Short mmCIF file of C-alpha atoms in Angstrom, two decimals:
data_model
loop_
_atom_site.label_atom_id
_atom_site.label_comp_id
_atom_site.label_asym_id
_atom_site.label_seq_id
_atom_site.Cartn_x
_atom_site.Cartn_y
_atom_site.Cartn_z
CA MET A 1 -6.91 75.91 -33.24
CA ILE A 2 -8.63 73.86 -30.74
CA ASN A 3 -10.37 71.38 -31.98
CA PRO A 4 -14.52 71.31 -31.80
CA ILE A 5 -15.12 68.20 -30.41
CA ASP A 6 -12.61 68.55 -27.39
CA ILE A 7 -14.22 71.50 -26.24
CA THR A 8 -17.39 70.74 -25.74
CA SER A 9 -17.00 67.63 -24.49
CA GLU A 10 -14.69 69.58 -22.01
CA ILE A 11 -17.23 72.10 -21.18
CA PRO A 12 -19.47 70.60 -19.20
CA SER A 13 -17.68 69.60 -16.28
CA TRP A 14 -15.58 72.36 -16.18
CA LEU A 15 -18.26 74.48 -16.18
CA TYR A 16 -19.92 73.13 -13.17
CA LYS A 17 -16.48 72.44 -11.71
CA ASN A 18 -15.14 76.11 -11.99
CA TYR A 19 -18.72 78.24 -11.85
CA ASP A 20 -21.28 75.55 -10.27
CA ILE A 21 -23.36 76.07 -13.60
CA PRO A 22 -24.88 72.35 -14.80
CA CYS A 23 -25.24 72.52 -18.15
CA VAL A 24 -27.34 69.67 -19.50
CA SER A 25 -26.27 70.63 -23.11
CA CYS A 26 -23.43 72.89 -25.13
CA HIS A 27 -22.54 73.54 -29.02
CA ILE A 28 -20.30 75.68 -30.65
CA ILE A 29 -21.80 78.87 -32.52
CA VAL A 30 -18.95 80.89 -33.75
CA SER A 31 -15.52 78.60 -35.12
CA GLY A 32 -12.17 81.06 -35.24
CA ILE A 33 -9.04 81.57 -33.66
CA ASN A 34 -11.90 82.18 -30.43
CA LEU A 35 -14.56 79.61 -30.18
CA VAL A 36 -17.74 80.74 -28.89
CA LEU A 37 -19.99 77.79 -27.23
CA SER A 38 -23.85 78.01 -26.02
CA ALA A 39 -24.40 76.13 -22.34
CA GLN A 40 -28.50 75.46 -22.18
CA THR A 41 -28.91 74.46 -17.78
CA HIS A 42 -31.81 72.05 -16.86
CA GLN A 43 -33.62 75.40 -15.48
CA GLY A 44 -33.45 76.96 -19.22
CA HIS A 45 -30.89 79.28 -18.70
CA GLN A 46 -28.38 80.24 -21.14
CA TYR A 47 -24.81 80.92 -20.75
CA PHE A 48 -22.17 81.77 -23.25
CA ILE A 49 -18.72 80.44 -23.12
CA LYS A 50 -15.41 82.67 -25.11
CA VAL A 51 -12.36 80.31 -24.87
CA PHE A 52 -9.72 82.42 -25.95
CA SER A 53 -6.37 81.55 -28.17
CA SER A 54 -3.15 81.15 -26.43
CA GLU A 55 -2.12 84.43 -27.54
CA ARG A 56 -3.90 85.84 -24.82
CA SER A 57 -2.70 86.13 -21.22
CA ILE A 58 -5.33 84.73 -18.03
CA THR A 59 -4.47 88.66 -17.08
CA SER A 60 -5.93 90.66 -20.71
CA VAL A 61 -8.78 87.96 -20.68
CA GLU A 62 -9.79 89.00 -16.89
CA SER A 63 -9.64 92.52 -17.76
CA GLU A 64 -12.28 91.91 -20.30
CA GLY A 65 -14.64 90.79 -18.07
CA LEU A 66 -13.99 93.59 -15.64
CA ILE A 67 -14.13 96.19 -18.66
CA THR A 68 -17.42 94.21 -19.70
CA ASN A 69 -18.91 94.16 -16.04
CA PHE A 70 -18.11 98.04 -15.63
CA LEU A 71 -19.94 98.73 -19.07
CA ARG A 72 -22.99 96.33 -17.98
CA LEU A 73 -23.52 98.99 -14.91
CA LYS A 74 -23.76 101.83 -17.50
CA SER A 75 -25.77 100.06 -20.04
CA ILE A 76 -23.83 100.33 -21.92
CA ALA A 77 -22.82 96.10 -22.49
CA ALA A 78 -25.48 93.45 -23.18
CA THR A 79 -24.11 91.16 -21.13
CA GLU A 80 -22.39 90.18 -18.04
CA ALA A 81 -19.16 88.59 -17.03
CA VAL A 82 -20.48 85.21 -14.37
CA LYS A 83 -17.78 84.90 -10.98
CA SER A 84 -16.32 81.94 -10.56
CA ILE A 85 -16.48 80.42 -7.76
CA THR A 86 -12.84 81.57 -6.58
CA GLY A 87 -14.29 84.97 -7.23
CA GLN A 88 -12.21 85.24 -10.63
CA LEU A 89 -14.24 86.02 -13.70
CA SER A 90 -11.55 84.28 -16.09
CA HIS A 91 -10.57 80.50 -15.73
CA LEU A 92 -8.18 78.38 -18.09
CA ILE A 93 -9.85 75.42 -19.42
CA SER A 94 -6.78 72.20 -20.44
CA ILE A 95 -7.54 71.12 -23.94
CA LYS A 96 -5.25 67.89 -24.78
CA ASP A 97 -2.82 69.48 -22.44
CA GLN A 98 -2.85 72.89 -23.40
CA LEU A 99 -3.99 76.08 -21.25
CA TYR A 100 -6.78 78.04 -22.74
CA SER A 101 -8.86 81.40 -21.04
CA ALA A 102 -12.52 81.52 -21.05
CA LEU A 103 -14.85 83.80 -19.76
CA VAL A 104 -18.47 82.64 -18.98
CA PHE A 105 -21.61 85.96 -20.39
CA SER A 106 -25.13 85.67 -19.52
CA LYS A 107 -27.30 85.81 -22.57
CA ALA A 108 -27.37 89.22 -24.23
CA ASN A 109 -31.13 89.78 -24.18
CA GLY A 110 -32.63 91.86 -27.47
CA ARG A 111 -32.46 91.05 -30.85
CA PRO A 112 -29.79 92.20 -33.75
CA CYS A 113 -28.52 95.62 -35.39
CA THR A 114 -29.56 95.62 -39.14
CA LEU A 115 -28.24 98.95 -39.82
CA ASN A 116 -31.62 100.36 -40.91
CA ASP A 117 -32.63 104.16 -40.03
CA GLU A 118 -33.48 103.65 -36.97
CA ASP A 119 -31.22 101.57 -35.16
CA LEU A 120 -28.24 104.15 -36.33
CA VAL A 121 -29.92 106.94 -34.67
CA ILE A 122 -29.88 104.36 -31.46
CA CYS A 123 -26.01 103.16 -32.42
CA ALA A 124 -25.12 106.57 -32.47
CA THR A 125 -26.42 107.58 -29.10
CA THR A 126 -24.67 104.55 -27.43
CA LEU A 127 -21.36 105.25 -29.01
CA PHE A 128 -21.55 108.89 -27.57
CA GLN A 129 -22.43 107.51 -24.44
CA LEU A 130 -19.26 105.20 -24.14
CA HIS A 131 -16.92 107.60 -25.40
CA ASN A 132 -18.16 109.73 -22.71
CA ILE A 133 -17.71 107.57 -20.09
CA ASP A 134 -15.15 108.75 -17.15
CA SER A 135 -12.45 106.25 -17.42
CA THR A 136 -10.84 106.62 -14.22
CA HIS A 137 -12.56 104.31 -11.71
CA ILE A 138 -11.47 100.99 -15.17
CA ASN A 139 -8.10 99.87 -16.36
CA VAL A 140 -9.02 100.25 -19.93
CA PRO A 141 -5.62 99.59 -22.42
CA ILE A 142 -4.40 102.61 -24.39
CA PHE A 143 -4.56 102.35 -28.09
CA ASP A 144 -1.36 102.85 -29.29
CA ILE A 145 -1.67 102.93 -33.13
CA ASP A 146 2.16 103.37 -34.16
CA LYS A 147 3.00 100.23 -32.65
CA LYS A 148 -0.32 98.68 -34.00
CA ILE A 149 1.38 99.49 -37.73
CA GLN A 150 4.37 98.47 -36.46
CA GLN A 151 2.85 95.24 -36.09
CA MET A 152 1.25 94.76 -39.32
CA SER A 153 4.24 95.87 -41.32
CA LYS A 154 6.15 92.57 -40.64
CA LEU A 155 5.43 90.97 -43.90
CA SER A 156 7.09 87.81 -42.64
CA ASP A 157 4.96 87.09 -40.22
CA LEU A 158 1.78 86.41 -42.96
CA TYR A 159 0.62 84.02 -45.10
CA PHE A 160 -1.09 85.20 -48.31
CA LEU A 161 -1.98 82.96 -50.43
CA SER A 162 -2.19 85.40 -52.88
CA LYS A 163 0.71 87.67 -54.87
CA PRO A 164 -2.00 90.23 -55.98
CA LEU A 165 -3.27 90.56 -51.99
CA GLU A 166 0.15 90.75 -51.43
CA GLN A 167 0.93 93.82 -53.07
CA HIS A 168 -2.35 94.70 -52.36
CA TYR A 169 -1.71 95.10 -48.80
CA LYS A 170 2.07 96.56 -49.38
CA GLY A 171 -0.08 99.99 -51.10
CA LEU A 172 -2.07 99.58 -47.46
CA ILE A 173 0.02 99.80 -45.37
CA THR A 174 2.83 102.57 -47.88
CA ALA A 175 -0.89 104.71 -47.09
CA LEU A 176 -1.42 104.31 -43.53
CA LYS A 177 1.95 105.14 -42.58
CA ILE A 178 1.20 108.33 -43.83
CA GLN A 179 -1.88 109.03 -42.20
CA SER A 180 -2.45 111.78 -39.95
CA PHE A 181 -4.29 110.27 -36.13
CA GLN A 182 -6.52 112.13 -33.48
CA SER A 183 -5.18 111.55 -29.77
CA GLY A 184 -8.01 110.83 -27.46
CA GLY A 185 -8.47 109.28 -24.33
CA SER A 186 -12.23 108.07 -24.61
CA ILE A 187 -13.39 104.54 -23.96
CA CYS A 188 -14.05 102.99 -27.56
CA HIS A 189 -15.13 99.71 -27.94
CA GLY A 190 -13.00 98.82 -30.89
CA ASP A 191 -15.21 96.65 -33.25
CA PRO A 192 -18.60 98.22 -33.48
CA ARG A 193 -19.68 96.36 -35.87
CA ALA A 194 -23.23 95.38 -36.80
CA PRO A 195 -23.26 91.38 -34.67
CA ASN A 196 -21.98 92.89 -31.41
CA ILE A 197 -24.25 95.50 -31.58
CA PHE A 198 -27.78 93.91 -29.99
CA ILE A 199 -30.86 96.43 -30.24
CA LYS A 200 -34.09 96.31 -27.76
CA ASN A 201 -36.23 99.09 -25.91
CA ASP A 202 -34.60 101.33 -28.45
CA GLN A 203 -31.68 101.57 -26.72
CA ALA A 204 -28.40 99.57 -28.39
CA THR A 205 -26.11 97.86 -26.31
CA LEU A 206 -22.89 95.90 -27.38
CA ILE A 207 -20.98 93.09 -26.32
CA ASP A 208 -17.36 91.37 -27.22
CA PHE A 209 -15.62 94.16 -25.64
CA GLU A 210 -11.81 92.02 -26.44
CA TYR A 211 -10.46 94.97 -28.38
CA SER A 212 -11.74 97.54 -25.89
CA CYS A 213 -9.10 100.73 -25.44
CA LEU A 214 -8.64 104.00 -24.87
CA SER A 215 -8.33 105.74 -28.62
CA ASN A 216 -9.90 109.13 -29.39
CA PRO A 217 -13.99 108.20 -31.00
CA SER A 218 -12.84 108.56 -34.48
CA LEU A 219 -11.71 104.70 -34.22
CA ASP A 220 -14.97 103.43 -33.36
CA LEU A 221 -16.64 106.37 -35.54
CA ALA A 222 -14.63 104.68 -38.33
CA ILE A 223 -15.01 100.47 -37.70
CA MET A 224 -19.73 102.10 -38.24
CA VAL A 225 -18.92 103.31 -41.25
CA TRP A 226 -16.12 101.03 -42.85
CA GLY A 227 -19.20 98.17 -42.41
CA LEU A 228 -21.78 100.36 -44.66
CA TYR A 229 -18.61 101.18 -46.93
CA THR A 230 -18.39 96.47 -47.41
CA LYS A 231 -21.86 96.66 -47.95
CA SER A 232 -22.41 99.99 -50.62
CA ILE A 233 -20.16 97.29 -52.16
CA TYR A 234 -23.05 95.13 -53.07
CA ASP A 235 -26.01 97.80 -52.04
CA GLU A 236 -25.19 101.09 -52.61
CA LYS A 237 -27.92 102.11 -50.00
CA TYR A 238 -25.21 101.78 -47.73
CA LEU A 239 -23.48 104.83 -49.32
CA ARG A 240 -26.44 107.33 -48.38
CA LYS A 241 -26.21 105.16 -44.12
CA ILE A 242 -22.57 106.50 -43.50
CA ASP A 243 -23.55 110.71 -43.67
CA PHE A 244 -26.84 109.34 -41.94
CA PHE A 245 -24.91 108.03 -39.18
CA LEU A 246 -22.04 110.52 -38.80
CA SER A 247 -25.02 113.39 -38.44
CA SER A 248 -26.90 111.25 -36.12
CA TYR A 249 -23.73 111.73 -33.77
CA ASN A 250 -22.71 114.79 -34.54
CA GLN A 251 -26.05 116.44 -33.42
CA LEU A 252 -25.12 115.14 -29.41
CA SER A 253 -21.68 116.04 -30.05
CA ALA A 254 -19.53 119.25 -29.25
CA TYR A 255 -17.02 118.16 -31.97
CA HIS A 256 -17.61 117.83 -35.29
CA PHE A 257 -16.52 114.50 -36.82
CA THR A 258 -16.18 114.48 -40.59
CA LEU A 259 -14.80 111.52 -43.51
CA LYS A 260 -11.74 113.16 -43.34
CA ASP A 261 -11.42 112.58 -39.83
CA LEU A 262 -12.32 109.01 -40.16
CA ALA A 263 -10.95 108.29 -43.40
CA PRO A 264 -7.73 107.24 -41.49
CA TYR A 265 -9.03 104.99 -38.83
CA ALA A 266 -11.18 102.98 -41.82
CA LEU A 267 -7.89 101.99 -43.45
CA LEU A 268 -6.15 100.86 -40.51
CA HIS A 269 -9.33 98.63 -39.45
CA GLU A 270 -9.08 97.03 -43.03
CA VAL A 271 -5.55 96.71 -42.57
CA TRP A 272 -6.23 95.31 -39.60
CA SER A 273 -8.76 92.94 -41.02
CA ILE A 274 -6.41 91.45 -44.22
CA TRP A 275 -3.86 90.78 -41.16
CA PHE A 276 -5.86 89.29 -38.94
CA LEU A 277 -6.77 86.48 -41.53
CA THR A 278 -3.43 86.15 -42.87
CA LYS A 279 -1.56 86.28 -39.52
CA HIS A 280 -3.34 83.49 -38.58
CA ARG A 281 -4.35 81.06 -41.93
CA LEU A 282 -8.10 81.91 -42.50
CA LEU A 283 -7.18 82.06 -45.87
CA THR A 284 -7.27 79.85 -48.88
CA ALA A 285 -7.12 80.67 -52.85
CA HIS A 286 -10.90 81.06 -52.99
CA THR A 287 -10.93 84.16 -50.20
CA ALA A 288 -7.76 85.21 -50.42
CA THR A 289 -9.29 86.57 -54.22
CA SER A 290 -12.67 87.33 -52.49
CA ILE A 291 -10.78 89.55 -50.12
CA LEU A 292 -8.61 91.63 -52.86
CA SER A 293 -11.97 92.49 -54.68
CA ILE A 294 -13.73 93.50 -51.81
CA SER A 295 -10.76 95.86 -50.18
CA SER A 296 -9.22 97.59 -53.66
CA SER A 297 -13.50 98.53 -53.46
CA VAL A 298 -13.47 99.49 -50.61
CA PHE A 299 -9.31 101.61 -50.51
CA SER A 300 -11.52 103.28 -54.09
CA LEU A 301 -14.67 105.08 -51.12
CA LEU A 302 -11.72 105.30 -48.62
CA LYS A 303 -9.45 107.26 -50.58
CA ASN A 304 -11.18 110.85 -51.57
CA ASP A 305 -10.86 110.97 -48.11
CA LEU A 306 -6.97 110.03 -47.00
CA LYS A 307 -3.47 111.62 -47.44
CA LEU A 308 -2.46 110.34 -50.21
CA ASN A 309 1.24 110.61 -51.93
#
């Protein structure tokens, strides 16, 4: 992982040299496998720099920027990827002799999504609009579910820190492998959770198109539902919101999506969330116990709509 001190000292000169943006202050706002930094100019303009892990190629990062700007023109993306002085969106930054790909984004306008009923209706509308955009004019990767499941099944790559969590994960993988998934070629955001949604003037817009892909709309709908399931563990009012959100989307859609349609995708996302933490060694003994408890609760909510042996 990137040292925060190293990156914050490098950003001002890198930003000016490659994007002609004079930065007077810079600080990290999201720390993890990818870093997100906020940069301020003399004129008070704010930019956000997303520095990707070494696993991401500059080609895939450039693609994320292109998809963001394409969807900005469609009033779906909340921000815009800024072009460098060479005309590219992405650019490499060197930290301690290691090269990382990065994108620079304009400030996203709006307030955070609260998942209240009004916001859920607005989110359903934006996702429906996204799923119905013609994808022939933009190169969006196809979501390969079989490949994803195969990748997440390689236990030797994972670091659980907890035998009960490992056994639980194995059970989720077993259940995942017998699910049926729908075909589809809609543009999907791939991670439409509340932190990636902004609300302004009764419209929802999205940020972070790292996982955007062509798939069935069930993928996005299920991740929204997954987020409500996880919140319902602490507050049961979110269970009612699941039907409300799905009903809001179905009022716009010719196809009537059900929880049985979404449950396999929600399970897929639950497995991915554990896979990501264990793959990148982000767990501690305490968080492993907490993740096991939350995941077990989510699975118990999902299993009535899943195909199980």
